[in-house]
mmCIF file with all atom_site columns, C-alpha atoms in Angstrom:
data_model
loop_
_atom_site.group_PDB
_atom_site.id
_atom_site.type_symbol
_atom_site.label_atom_id
_atom_site.label_alt_id
_atom_site.label_comp_id
_atom_site.label_asym_id
_atom_site.label_entity_id
_atom_site.label_seq_id
_atom_site.pdbx_PDB_ins_code
_atom_site.Cartn_x
_atom_site.Cartn_y
_atom_site.Cartn_z
_atom_site.occupancy
_atom_site.B_iso_or_equiv
_atom_site.pdbx_formal_charge
_atom_site.auth_seq_id
_atom_site.auth_comp_id
_atom_site.auth_asym_id
_atom_site.auth_atom_id
_atom_site.pdbx_PDB_model_num
ATOM 1   C CA . UNK A 1 1   ? -0.062  -0.019  0.023   1.00 0.00 ? 256 UNK A CA 1
ATOM 2   C CA . UNK A 1 2   ? 1.373   3.534   -1.017  1.00 0.00 ? 257 UNK A CA 1
ATOM 3   C CA . UNK A 1 3   ? -0.767  5.546   1.586   1.00 0.00 ? 258 UNK A CA 1
ATOM 4   C CA . UNK A 1 4   ? -2.915  6.869   -1.239  1.00 0.00 ? 259 UNK A CA 1
ATOM 5   C CA . UNK A 1 5   ? -6.476  5.352   -1.426  1.00 0.00 ? 260 UNK A CA 1
ATOM 6   C CA . UNK A 1 6   ? -9.046  5.922   -4.147  1.00 0.00 ? 261 UNK A CA 1
ATOM 7   C CA . UNK A 1 7   ? -12.814 5.212   -4.288  1.00 0.00 ? 262 UNK A CA 1
ATOM 8   C CA . UNK A 1 8   ? -14.623 3.794   -6.036  1.00 0.00 ? 263 UNK A CA 1
ATOM 9   C CA . UNK A 1 9   ? -12.329 1.314   -7.612  1.00 0.00 ? 264 UNK A CA 1
ATOM 10  C CA . UNK A 1 10  ? -14.535 0.705   -10.461 1.00 0.00 ? 265 UNK A CA 1
ATOM 11  C CA . UNK A 1 11  ? -17.483 2.837   -11.944 1.00 0.00 ? 266 UNK A CA 1
ATOM 12  C CA . UNK A 1 12  ? -19.792 2.511   -14.791 1.00 0.00 ? 267 UNK A CA 1
ATOM 13  C CA . UNK A 1 13  ? -21.869 5.615   -15.679 1.00 0.00 ? 268 UNK A CA 1
ATOM 14  C CA . UNK A 1 14  ? -23.985 6.896   -18.258 1.00 0.00 ? 269 UNK A CA 1
ATOM 15  C CA . UNK A 1 15  ? -23.363 10.045  -20.321 1.00 0.00 ? 270 UNK A CA 1
ATOM 16  C CA . UNK A 1 16  ? -26.118 11.914  -18.264 1.00 0.00 ? 271 UNK A CA 1
ATOM 17  C CA . UNK A 1 17  ? -24.947 10.826  -14.781 1.00 0.00 ? 272 UNK A CA 1
ATOM 18  C CA . UNK A 1 18  ? -23.076 12.811  -12.213 1.00 0.00 ? 273 UNK A CA 1
ATOM 19  C CA . UNK A 1 19  ? -20.604 11.022  -10.077 1.00 0.00 ? 274 UNK A CA 1
ATOM 20  C CA . UNK A 1 20  ? -17.556 11.732  -7.969  1.00 0.00 ? 275 UNK A CA 1
ATOM 21  C CA . UNK A 1 21  ? -14.222 10.119  -7.502  1.00 0.00 ? 276 UNK A CA 1
ATOM 22  C CA . UNK A 1 22  ? -12.446 10.408  -4.118  1.00 0.00 ? 277 UNK A CA 1
ATOM 23  C CA . UNK A 1 23  ? -8.708  10.249  -3.225  1.00 0.00 ? 278 UNK A CA 1
ATOM 24  C CA . UNK A 1 24  ? -7.426  10.399  0.255   1.00 0.00 ? 279 UNK A CA 1
ATOM 25  C CA . UNK A 1 25  ? -3.731  10.345  1.199   1.00 0.00 ? 280 UNK A CA 1
ATOM 26  C CA . UNK A 1 26  ? -2.386  9.374   4.675   1.00 0.00 ? 281 UNK A CA 1
ATOM 27  C CA . UNK A 1 27  ? 1.225   10.497  4.062   1.00 0.00 ? 282 UNK A CA 1
ATOM 28  C CA . UNK A 1 28  ? 1.141   14.042  5.181   1.00 0.00 ? 283 UNK A CA 1
ATOM 29  C CA . UNK A 1 29  ? 1.740   15.315  1.691   1.00 0.00 ? 284 UNK A CA 1
ATOM 30  C CA . UNK A 1 30  ? 0.690   18.766  0.619   1.00 0.00 ? 285 UNK A CA 1
ATOM 31  C CA . UNK A 1 31  ? 0.453   18.349  -3.291  1.00 0.00 ? 286 UNK A CA 1
ATOM 32  C CA . UNK A 1 32  ? -2.166  16.183  -4.977  1.00 0.00 ? 287 UNK A CA 1
ATOM 33  C CA . UNK A 1 33  ? -2.738  15.274  -8.619  1.00 0.00 ? 288 UNK A CA 1
ATOM 34  C CA . UNK A 1 34  ? -5.268  13.751  -10.926 1.00 0.00 ? 289 UNK A CA 1
ATOM 35  C CA . UNK A 1 35  ? -3.969  11.745  -13.959 1.00 0.00 ? 290 UNK A CA 1
ATOM 36  C CA . UNK A 1 36  ? -5.868  10.004  -16.757 1.00 0.00 ? 291 UNK A CA 1
ATOM 37  C CA . UNK A 1 37  ? -4.445  6.719   -17.969 1.00 0.00 ? 292 UNK A CA 1
ATOM 38  C CA . UNK A 1 38  ? -5.869  5.482   -21.330 1.00 0.00 ? 293 UNK A CA 1
ATOM 39  C CA . UNK A 1 39  ? -4.762  2.365   -23.123 1.00 0.00 ? 294 UNK A CA 1
ATOM 40  C CA . UNK A 1 40  ? -1.472  2.700   -25.039 1.00 0.00 ? 295 UNK A CA 1
ATOM 41  C CA . UNK A 1 41  ? -1.104  6.347   -24.019 1.00 0.00 ? 296 UNK A CA 1
ATOM 42  C CA . UNK A 1 42  ? 1.276   8.080   -21.472 1.00 0.00 ? 297 UNK A CA 1
ATOM 43  C CA . UNK A 1 43  ? -0.227  9.038   -18.273 1.00 0.00 ? 298 UNK A CA 1
ATOM 44  C CA . UNK A 1 44  ? -1.840  12.427  -18.835 1.00 0.00 ? 299 UNK A CA 1
ATOM 45  C CA . UNK A 1 45  ? -1.689  15.052  -16.058 1.00 0.00 ? 300 UNK A CA 1
ATOM 46  C CA . UNK A 1 46  ? -5.176  16.692  -15.461 1.00 0.00 ? 301 UNK A CA 1
ATOM 47  C CA . UNK A 1 47  ? -4.925  18.767  -12.315 1.00 0.00 ? 302 UNK A CA 1
ATOM 48  C CA . UNK A 1 48  ? -2.473  19.729  -9.687  1.00 0.00 ? 303 UNK A CA 1
ATOM 49  C CA . UNK A 1 49  ? -3.222  21.229  -6.157  1.00 0.00 ? 304 UNK A CA 1
ATOM 50  C CA . UNK A 1 50  ? -0.527  22.648  -4.003  1.00 0.00 ? 305 UNK A CA 1
ATOM 51  C CA . UNK A 1 51  ? -1.568  23.426  -0.287  1.00 0.00 ? 306 UNK A CA 1
ATOM 52  C CA . UNK A 1 52  ? -5.342  23.068  -1.592  1.00 0.00 ? 307 UNK A CA 1
ATOM 53  C CA . UNK A 1 53  ? -4.806  25.608  -4.255  1.00 0.00 ? 308 UNK A CA 1
ATOM 54  C CA . UNK A 1 54  ? -5.267  24.535  -7.945  1.00 0.00 ? 309 UNK A CA 1
ATOM 55  C CA . UNK A 1 55  ? -2.000  25.295  -9.630  1.00 0.00 ? 310 UNK A CA 1
ATOM 56  C CA . UNK A 1 56  ? -2.350  23.374  -12.895 1.00 0.00 ? 311 UNK A CA 1
ATOM 57  C CA . UNK A 1 57  ? -5.357  22.562  -15.159 1.00 0.00 ? 312 UNK A CA 1
ATOM 58  C CA . UNK A 1 58  ? -3.902  20.726  -18.144 1.00 0.00 ? 313 UNK A CA 1
ATOM 59  C CA . UNK A 1 59  ? -6.622  21.905  -20.660 1.00 0.00 ? 314 UNK A CA 1
ATOM 60  C CA . UNK A 1 60  ? -9.135  19.474  -19.234 1.00 0.00 ? 315 UNK A CA 1
ATOM 61  C CA . UNK A 1 61  ? -12.745 19.770  -20.375 1.00 0.00 ? 316 UNK A CA 1
ATOM 62  C CA . UNK A 1 62  ? -15.219 21.340  -18.029 1.00 0.00 ? 317 UNK A CA 1
ATOM 63  C CA . UNK A 1 63  ? -17.125 18.140  -17.614 1.00 0.00 ? 318 UNK A CA 1
ATOM 64  C CA . UNK A 1 64  ? -14.300 17.324  -15.104 1.00 0.00 ? 319 UNK A CA 1
ATOM 65  C CA . UNK A 1 65  ? -14.305 19.397  -11.980 1.00 0.00 ? 320 UNK A CA 1
ATOM 66  C CA . UNK A 1 66  ? -11.743 19.003  -9.195  1.00 0.00 ? 321 UNK A CA 1
ATOM 67  C CA . UNK A 1 67  ? -12.154 19.815  -5.570  1.00 0.00 ? 322 UNK A CA 1
ATOM 68  C CA . UNK A 1 68  ? -9.584  19.852  -2.900  1.00 0.00 ? 323 UNK A CA 1
ATOM 69  C CA . UNK A 1 69  ? -11.232 20.650  0.584   1.00 0.00 ? 324 UNK A CA 1
ATOM 70  C CA . UNK A 1 70  ? -7.982  19.956  2.390   1.00 0.00 ? 325 UNK A CA 1
ATOM 71  C CA . UNK A 1 71  ? -4.495  18.630  1.830   1.00 0.00 ? 326 UNK A CA 1
ATOM 72  C CA . UNK A 1 72  ? -5.521  15.099  2.447   1.00 0.00 ? 327 UNK A CA 1
ATOM 73  C CA . UNK A 1 73  ? -8.551  14.810  0.205   1.00 0.00 ? 328 UNK A CA 1
ATOM 74  C CA . UNK A 1 74  ? -9.037  15.330  -3.474  1.00 0.00 ? 329 UNK A CA 1
ATOM 75  C CA . UNK A 1 75  ? -12.253 14.855  -5.512  1.00 0.00 ? 330 UNK A CA 1
ATOM 76  C CA . UNK A 1 76  ? -12.923 14.699  -9.252  1.00 0.00 ? 331 UNK A CA 1
ATOM 77  C CA . UNK A 1 77  ? -16.554 15.496  -10.028 1.00 0.00 ? 332 UNK A CA 1
ATOM 78  C CA . UNK A 1 78  ? -17.801 14.056  -13.305 1.00 0.00 ? 333 UNK A CA 1
ATOM 79  C CA . UNK A 1 79  ? -20.836 15.192  -15.325 1.00 0.00 ? 334 UNK A CA 1
ATOM 80  C CA . UNK A 1 80  ? -22.112 14.531  -18.850 1.00 0.00 ? 335 UNK A CA 1
ATOM 81  C CA . UNK A 1 81  ? -18.990 12.576  -19.659 1.00 0.00 ? 336 UNK A CA 1
ATOM 82  C CA . UNK A 1 82  ? -18.367 11.050  -23.110 1.00 0.00 ? 337 UNK A CA 1
ATOM 83  C CA . UNK A 1 83  ? -17.406 7.439   -23.995 1.00 0.00 ? 338 UNK A CA 1
ATOM 84  C CA . UNK A 1 84  ? -13.884 8.441   -24.827 1.00 0.00 ? 339 UNK A CA 1
ATOM 85  C CA . UNK A 1 85  ? -13.475 9.587   -20.999 1.00 0.00 ? 340 UNK A CA 1
ATOM 86  C CA . UNK A 1 86  ? -13.452 5.887   -20.277 1.00 0.00 ? 341 UNK A CA 1
ATOM 87  C CA . UNK A 1 87  ? -10.048 5.338   -18.570 1.00 0.00 ? 342 UNK A CA 1
ATOM 88  C CA . UNK A 1 88  ? -8.113  4.706   -15.370 1.00 0.00 ? 343 UNK A CA 1
ATOM 89  C CA . UNK A 1 89  ? -8.092  7.792   -13.261 1.00 0.00 ? 344 UNK A CA 1
ATOM 90  C CA . UNK A 1 90  ? -5.140  7.983   -10.934 1.00 0.00 ? 345 UNK A CA 1
ATOM 91  C CA . UNK A 1 91  ? -4.572  10.114  -7.879  1.00 0.00 ? 346 UNK A CA 1
ATOM 92  C CA . UNK A 1 92  ? -1.040  10.940  -6.672  1.00 0.00 ? 347 UNK A CA 1
ATOM 93  C CA . UNK A 1 93  ? 0.338   12.967  -3.884  1.00 0.00 ? 348 UNK A CA 1
ATOM 94  C CA . UNK A 1 94  ? 3.802   14.243  -2.772  1.00 0.00 ? 349 UNK A CA 1
ATOM 95  C CA . UNK A 1 95  ? 5.486   16.510  -0.353  1.00 0.00 ? 350 UNK A CA 1
ATOM 96  C CA . UNK A 1 96  ? 5.980   19.788  -2.126  1.00 0.00 ? 351 UNK A CA 1
ATOM 97  C CA . UNK A 1 97  ? 9.533   21.104  -1.247  1.00 0.00 ? 352 UNK A CA 1
ATOM 98  C CA . UNK A 1 98  ? 12.224  23.056  -3.002  1.00 0.00 ? 353 UNK A CA 1
ATOM 99  C CA . UNK A 1 99  ? 13.851  19.775  -4.034  1.00 0.00 ? 354 UNK A CA 1
ATOM 100 C CA . UNK A 1 100 ? 12.411  17.012  -6.092  1.00 0.00 ? 355 UNK A CA 1
ATOM 101 C CA . UNK A 1 101 ? 10.106  14.505  -4.276  1.00 0.00 ? 356 UNK A CA 1
ATOM 102 C CA . UNK A 1 102 ? 8.552   11.446  -5.525  1.00 0.00 ? 357 UNK A CA 1
ATOM 103 C CA . UNK A 1 103 ? 4.749   11.237  -6.251  1.00 0.00 ? 358 UNK A CA 1
ATOM 104 C CA . UNK A 1 104 ? 2.941   8.288   -4.935  1.00 0.00 ? 359 UNK A CA 1
ATOM 105 C CA . UNK A 1 105 ? 0.044   6.969   -6.573  1.00 0.00 ? 360 UNK A CA 1
ATOM 106 C CA . UNK A 1 106 ? -3.302  5.326   -5.619  1.00 0.00 ? 361 UNK A CA 1
ATOM 107 C CA . UNK A 1 107 ? -4.659  2.256   -7.283  1.00 0.00 ? 362 UNK A CA 1
ATOM 108 C CA . UNK A 1 108 ? -6.903  4.202   -9.459  1.00 0.00 ? 363 UNK A CA 1
ATOM 109 C CA . UNK A 1 109 ? -10.579 4.173   -10.356 1.00 0.00 ? 364 UNK A CA 1
ATOM 110 C CA . UNK A 1 110 ? -11.454 2.223   -13.513 1.00 0.00 ? 365 UNK A CA 1
ATOM 111 C CA . UNK A 1 111 ? -14.183 4.391   -15.328 1.00 0.00 ? 366 UNK A CA 1
ATOM 112 C CA . UNK A 1 112 ? -16.516 3.123   -18.111 1.00 0.00 ? 367 UNK A CA 1
ATOM 113 C CA . UNK A 1 113 ? -18.765 5.627   -19.620 1.00 0.00 ? 368 UNK A CA 1
ATOM 114 C CA . UNK A 1 114 ? -21.567 4.078   -21.629 1.00 0.00 ? 369 UNK A CA 1
ATOM 115 C CA . UNK B 2 1   ? 5.487   19.925  -24.126 1.00 0.00 ? 51  UNK B CA 1
ATOM 116 C CA . UNK B 2 2   ? 8.175   17.366  -23.085 1.00 0.00 ? 52  UNK B CA 1
ATOM 117 C CA . UNK B 2 3   ? 8.542   14.105  -24.902 1.00 0.00 ? 53  UNK B CA 1
ATOM 118 C CA . UNK B 2 4   ? 9.351   10.840  -22.933 1.00 0.00 ? 54  UNK B CA 1
ATOM 119 C CA . UNK B 2 5   ? 9.483   7.867   -25.093 1.00 0.00 ? 55  UNK B CA 1
ATOM 120 C CA . UNK B 2 6   ? 10.482  4.310   -24.789 1.00 0.00 ? 56  UNK B CA 1
ATOM 121 C CA . UNK B 2 7   ? 12.559  2.252   -27.334 1.00 0.00 ? 57  UNK B CA 1
ATOM 122 C CA . UNK B 2 8   ? 10.515  -0.861  -27.076 1.00 0.00 ? 58  UNK B CA 1
ATOM 123 C CA . UNK B 2 9   ? 6.966   -1.420  -26.045 1.00 0.00 ? 59  UNK B CA 1
ATOM 124 C CA . UNK B 2 10  ? 7.576   -5.091  -24.926 1.00 0.00 ? 60  UNK B CA 1
ATOM 125 C CA . UNK B 2 11  ? 10.390  -7.095  -23.440 1.00 0.00 ? 61  UNK B CA 1
ATOM 126 C CA . UNK B 2 12  ? 10.567  -10.865 -22.630 1.00 0.00 ? 62  UNK B CA 1
ATOM 127 C CA . UNK B 2 13  ? 13.216  -12.241 -20.393 1.00 0.00 ? 63  UNK B CA 1
ATOM 128 C CA . UNK B 2 14  ? 14.050  -15.553 -18.888 1.00 0.00 ? 64  UNK B CA 1
ATOM 129 C CA . UNK B 2 15  ? 13.752  -15.748 -15.135 1.00 0.00 ? 65  UNK B CA 1
ATOM 130 C CA . UNK B 2 16  ? 17.037  -15.183 -13.647 1.00 0.00 ? 66  UNK B CA 1
ATOM 131 C CA . UNK B 2 17  ? 18.419  -13.130 -16.386 1.00 0.00 ? 67  UNK B CA 1
ATOM 132 C CA . UNK B 2 18  ? 19.027  -9.358  -16.195 1.00 0.00 ? 68  UNK B CA 1
ATOM 133 C CA . UNK B 2 19  ? 16.567  -6.973  -17.677 1.00 0.00 ? 69  UNK B CA 1
ATOM 134 C CA . UNK B 2 20  ? 17.290  -3.613  -19.245 1.00 0.00 ? 70  UNK B CA 1
ATOM 135 C CA . UNK B 2 21  ? 14.556  -1.180  -20.038 1.00 0.00 ? 71  UNK B CA 1
ATOM 136 C CA . UNK B 2 22  ? 15.424  1.995   -22.073 1.00 0.00 ? 72  UNK B CA 1
ATOM 137 C CA . UNK B 2 23  ? 13.956  5.362   -22.086 1.00 0.00 ? 73  UNK B CA 1
ATOM 138 C CA . UNK B 2 24  ? 14.623  8.517   -24.184 1.00 0.00 ? 74  UNK B CA 1
ATOM 139 C CA . UNK B 2 25  ? 13.642  11.939  -23.157 1.00 0.00 ? 75  UNK B CA 1
ATOM 140 C CA . UNK B 2 26  ? 13.819  15.303  -25.063 1.00 0.00 ? 76  UNK B CA 1
ATOM 141 C CA . UNK B 2 27  ? 13.984  18.009  -22.594 1.00 0.00 ? 77  UNK B CA 1
ATOM 142 C CA . UNK B 2 28  ? 17.456  18.845  -21.637 1.00 0.00 ? 78  UNK B CA 1
ATOM 143 C CA . UNK B 2 29  ? 16.138  21.020  -18.799 1.00 0.00 ? 79  UNK B CA 1
ATOM 144 C CA . UNK B 2 30  ? 14.746  17.958  -16.880 1.00 0.00 ? 80  UNK B CA 1
ATOM 145 C CA . UNK B 2 31  ? 16.545  17.381  -13.706 1.00 0.00 ? 81  UNK B CA 1
ATOM 146 C CA . UNK B 2 32  ? 14.713  14.527  -12.042 1.00 0.00 ? 82  UNK B CA 1
ATOM 147 C CA . UNK B 2 33  ? 13.845  11.114  -13.323 1.00 0.00 ? 83  UNK B CA 1
ATOM 148 C CA . UNK B 2 34  ? 11.787  8.386   -11.920 1.00 0.00 ? 84  UNK B CA 1
ATOM 149 C CA . UNK B 2 35  ? 11.145  4.740   -12.838 1.00 0.00 ? 85  UNK B CA 1
ATOM 150 C CA . UNK B 2 36  ? 7.590   3.344   -11.860 1.00 0.00 ? 86  UNK B CA 1
ATOM 151 C CA . UNK B 2 37  ? 6.332   -0.147  -12.019 1.00 0.00 ? 87  UNK B CA 1
ATOM 152 C CA . UNK B 2 38  ? 2.649   -0.746  -12.794 1.00 0.00 ? 88  UNK B CA 1
ATOM 153 C CA . UNK B 2 39  ? 1.131   -4.151  -12.134 1.00 0.00 ? 89  UNK B CA 1
ATOM 154 C CA . UNK B 2 40  ? -2.292  -5.161  -13.528 1.00 0.00 ? 90  UNK B CA 1
ATOM 155 C CA . UNK B 2 41  ? -5.113  -3.437  -11.542 1.00 0.00 ? 91  UNK B CA 1
ATOM 156 C CA . UNK B 2 42  ? -2.769  -1.219  -9.559  1.00 0.00 ? 92  UNK B CA 1
ATOM 157 C CA . UNK B 2 43  ? -1.407  2.261   -9.700  1.00 0.00 ? 93  UNK B CA 1
ATOM 158 C CA . UNK B 2 44  ? 2.323   3.058   -10.516 1.00 0.00 ? 94  UNK B CA 1
ATOM 159 C CA . UNK B 2 45  ? 4.635   2.055   -7.913  1.00 0.00 ? 95  UNK B CA 1
ATOM 160 C CA . UNK B 2 46  ? 7.828   4.002   -7.295  1.00 0.00 ? 96  UNK B CA 1
ATOM 161 C CA . UNK B 2 47  ? 10.962  1.989   -7.966  1.00 0.00 ? 97  UNK B CA 1
ATOM 162 C CA . UNK B 2 48  ? 13.909  4.398   -8.127  1.00 0.00 ? 98  UNK B CA 1
ATOM 163 C CA . UNK B 2 49  ? 14.723  7.843   -8.816  1.00 0.00 ? 99  UNK B CA 1
ATOM 164 C CA . UNK B 2 50  ? 17.875  9.780   -9.931  1.00 0.00 ? 100 UNK B CA 1
ATOM 165 C CA . UNK B 2 51  ? 18.635  13.508  -10.087 1.00 0.00 ? 101 UNK B CA 1
ATOM 166 C CA . UNK B 2 52  ? 20.498  15.068  -12.966 1.00 0.00 ? 102 UNK B CA 1
ATOM 167 C CA . UNK B 2 53  ? 23.760  15.598  -11.025 1.00 0.00 ? 103 UNK B CA 1
ATOM 168 C CA . UNK B 2 54  ? 24.152  11.823  -10.792 1.00 0.00 ? 104 UNK B CA 1
ATOM 169 C CA . UNK B 2 55  ? 24.764  9.240   -13.591 1.00 0.00 ? 105 UNK B CA 1
ATOM 170 C CA . UNK B 2 56  ? 24.078  6.048   -11.698 1.00 0.00 ? 106 UNK B CA 1
ATOM 171 C CA . UNK B 2 57  ? 21.965  4.933   -8.759  1.00 0.00 ? 107 UNK B CA 1
ATOM 172 C CA . UNK B 2 58  ? 21.476  1.659   -7.297  1.00 0.00 ? 108 UNK B CA 1
ATOM 173 C CA . UNK B 2 59  ? 18.571  0.129   -5.220  1.00 0.00 ? 109 UNK B CA 1
ATOM 174 C CA . UNK B 2 60  ? 17.745  -3.382  -4.294  1.00 0.00 ? 110 UNK B CA 1
ATOM 175 C CA . UNK B 2 61  ? 18.297  -5.392  -7.547  1.00 0.00 ? 111 UNK B CA 1
ATOM 176 C CA . UNK B 2 62  ? 17.683  -2.351  -9.630  1.00 0.00 ? 112 UNK B CA 1
ATOM 177 C CA . UNK B 2 63  ? 20.095  0.183   -11.025 1.00 0.00 ? 113 UNK B CA 1
ATOM 178 C CA . UNK B 2 64  ? 19.247  3.423   -12.982 1.00 0.00 ? 114 UNK B CA 1
ATOM 179 C CA . UNK B 2 65  ? 21.721  4.982   -15.443 1.00 0.00 ? 115 UNK B CA 1
ATOM 180 C CA . UNK B 2 66  ? 21.445  8.472   -16.650 1.00 0.00 ? 116 UNK B CA 1
ATOM 181 C CA . UNK B 2 67  ? 23.201  9.707   -19.776 1.00 0.00 ? 117 UNK B CA 1
ATOM 182 C CA . UNK B 2 68  ? 22.539  13.348  -20.087 1.00 0.00 ? 118 UNK B CA 1
ATOM 183 C CA . UNK B 2 69  ? 24.513  13.652  -23.311 1.00 0.00 ? 119 UNK B CA 1
ATOM 184 C CA . UNK B 2 70  ? 22.210  11.624  -25.359 1.00 0.00 ? 120 UNK B CA 1
ATOM 185 C CA . UNK B 2 71  ? 19.190  12.114  -23.096 1.00 0.00 ? 121 UNK B CA 1
ATOM 186 C CA . UNK B 2 72  ? 18.782  8.552   -22.156 1.00 0.00 ? 122 UNK B CA 1
ATOM 187 C CA . UNK B 2 73  ? 17.704  6.687   -19.130 1.00 0.00 ? 123 UNK B CA 1
ATOM 188 C CA . UNK B 2 74  ? 17.797  3.125   -18.358 1.00 0.00 ? 124 UNK B CA 1
ATOM 189 C CA . UNK B 2 75  ? 16.529  0.561   -15.721 1.00 0.00 ? 125 UNK B CA 1
ATOM 190 C CA . UNK B 2 76  ? 18.523  -2.523  -14.993 1.00 0.00 ? 126 UNK B CA 1
ATOM 191 C CA . UNK B 2 77  ? 16.824  -5.223  -13.128 1.00 0.00 ? 127 UNK B CA 1
ATOM 192 C CA . UNK B 2 78  ? 19.225  -8.029  -11.769 1.00 0.00 ? 128 UNK B CA 1
ATOM 193 C CA . UNK B 2 79  ? 18.123  -11.660 -11.644 1.00 0.00 ? 129 UNK B CA 1
ATOM 194 C CA . UNK B 2 80  ? 14.569  -10.881 -12.968 1.00 0.00 ? 130 UNK B CA 1
ATOM 195 C CA . UNK B 2 81  ? 11.844  -12.839 -11.178 1.00 0.00 ? 131 UNK B CA 1
ATOM 196 C CA . UNK B 2 82  ? 8.170   -13.469 -12.248 1.00 0.00 ? 132 UNK B CA 1
ATOM 197 C CA . UNK B 2 83  ? 7.044   -10.819 -9.778  1.00 0.00 ? 133 UNK B CA 1
ATOM 198 C CA . UNK B 2 84  ? 8.959   -8.295  -11.864 1.00 0.00 ? 134 UNK B CA 1
ATOM 199 C CA . UNK B 2 85  ? 6.368   -8.832  -14.815 1.00 0.00 ? 135 UNK B CA 1
ATOM 200 C CA . UNK B 2 86  ? 4.614   -5.501  -15.178 1.00 0.00 ? 136 UNK B CA 1
ATOM 201 C CA . UNK B 2 87  ? 4.671   -2.271  -17.210 1.00 0.00 ? 137 UNK B CA 1
ATOM 202 C CA . UNK B 2 88  ? 7.565   -0.048  -16.390 1.00 0.00 ? 138 UNK B CA 1
ATOM 203 C CA . UNK B 2 89  ? 7.410   3.809   -17.005 1.00 0.00 ? 139 UNK B CA 1
ATOM 204 C CA . UNK B 2 90  ? 9.954   6.379   -16.968 1.00 0.00 ? 140 UNK B CA 1
ATOM 205 C CA . UNK B 2 91  ? 9.009   9.973   -15.938 1.00 0.00 ? 141 UNK B CA 1
ATOM 206 C CA . UNK B 2 92  ? 10.941  13.092  -16.173 1.00 0.00 ? 142 UNK B CA 1
ATOM 207 C CA . UNK B 2 93  ? 10.438  16.442  -14.264 1.00 0.00 ? 143 UNK B CA 1
ATOM 208 C CA . UNK B 2 94  ? 11.416  19.960  -14.897 1.00 0.00 ? 144 UNK B CA 1
ATOM 209 C CA . UNK B 2 95  ? 11.132  23.201  -12.974 1.00 0.00 ? 145 UNK B CA 1
ATOM 210 C CA . UNK B 2 96  ? 7.334   23.243  -12.898 1.00 0.00 ? 146 UNK B CA 1
ATOM 211 C CA . UNK B 2 97  ? 7.399   20.186  -10.579 1.00 0.00 ? 147 UNK B CA 1
ATOM 212 C CA . UNK B 2 98  ? 5.234   18.280  -12.976 1.00 0.00 ? 148 UNK B CA 1
ATOM 213 C CA . UNK B 2 99  ? 5.943   14.682  -14.250 1.00 0.00 ? 149 UNK B CA 1
ATOM 214 C CA . UNK B 2 100 ? 5.827   13.645  -17.832 1.00 0.00 ? 150 UNK B CA 1
ATOM 215 C CA . UNK B 2 101 ? 5.506   10.089  -18.504 1.00 0.00 ? 151 UNK B CA 1
ATOM 216 C CA . UNK B 2 102 ? 6.489   7.653   -21.283 1.00 0.00 ? 152 UNK B CA 1
ATOM 217 C CA . UNK B 2 103 ? 4.111   5.205   -22.889 1.00 0.00 ? 153 UNK B CA 1
ATOM 218 C CA . UNK B 2 104 ? 5.638   2.318   -20.781 1.00 0.00 ? 154 UNK B CA 1
ATOM 219 C CA . UNK B 2 105 ? 7.446   -0.969  -21.517 1.00 0.00 ? 155 UNK B CA 1
ATOM 220 C CA . UNK B 2 106 ? 5.772   -4.330  -20.690 1.00 0.00 ? 156 UNK B CA 1
ATOM 221 C CA . UNK B 2 107 ? 8.146   -6.660  -19.165 1.00 0.00 ? 157 UNK B CA 1
ATOM 222 C CA . UNK B 2 108 ? 7.201   -10.461 -19.238 1.00 0.00 ? 158 UNK B CA 1
ATOM 223 C CA . UNK B 2 109 ? 9.279   -12.859 -17.227 1.00 0.00 ? 159 UNK B CA 1
ATOM 224 C CA . UNK B 2 110 ? 9.408   -16.428 -18.619 1.00 0.00 ? 160 UNK B CA 1
ATOM 225 C CA . UNK B 2 111 ? 9.667   -19.074 -15.890 1.00 0.00 ? 161 UNK B CA 1
#
């Protein structure tokens, strides 16, 4: 276990549904990330939060809405998704310092949009 | 943006042999590199990292080599075991503190 948990692990939703993905880290980190992993593609960075402030939005469509209420929790709210949004959504966290620190990943949420 | 690529998408090795997984990166400003292992149904797991002021770093059964001249990174796994079968990703980081990942190499260990 990496200390980063994600729920649910699997999710099937229709294009008109609204759902949320949850990430929680127990490592005392202060930076959290959302990534999208599609088949045969590199991991795509979606959002970055440093000390609860969003510092990066990597041109993600507005149907994905992140929320970071505190440094331990991160949500990804989903609405009116498209089938091409089906992927593994990974959360990561790390200690943001002036030197490089490793990101630790959760197990991911496997999302299928019908 | 940065481009991180892998020379081979798949690699098969005999159990007990050494494995070498290669990675090319394009941004000469990248100063931090990480290798991750991803098993089926799991998130990427940190294996080893290296900073640009080093050219070699060793861990338990793993060694990472960095050649900044040709922008090349490799992961060597000694005495490969069936549990090493997974997809391996290299990632690079520059000043923005964000990681850029390659597409991954699938390592299959043949018993």
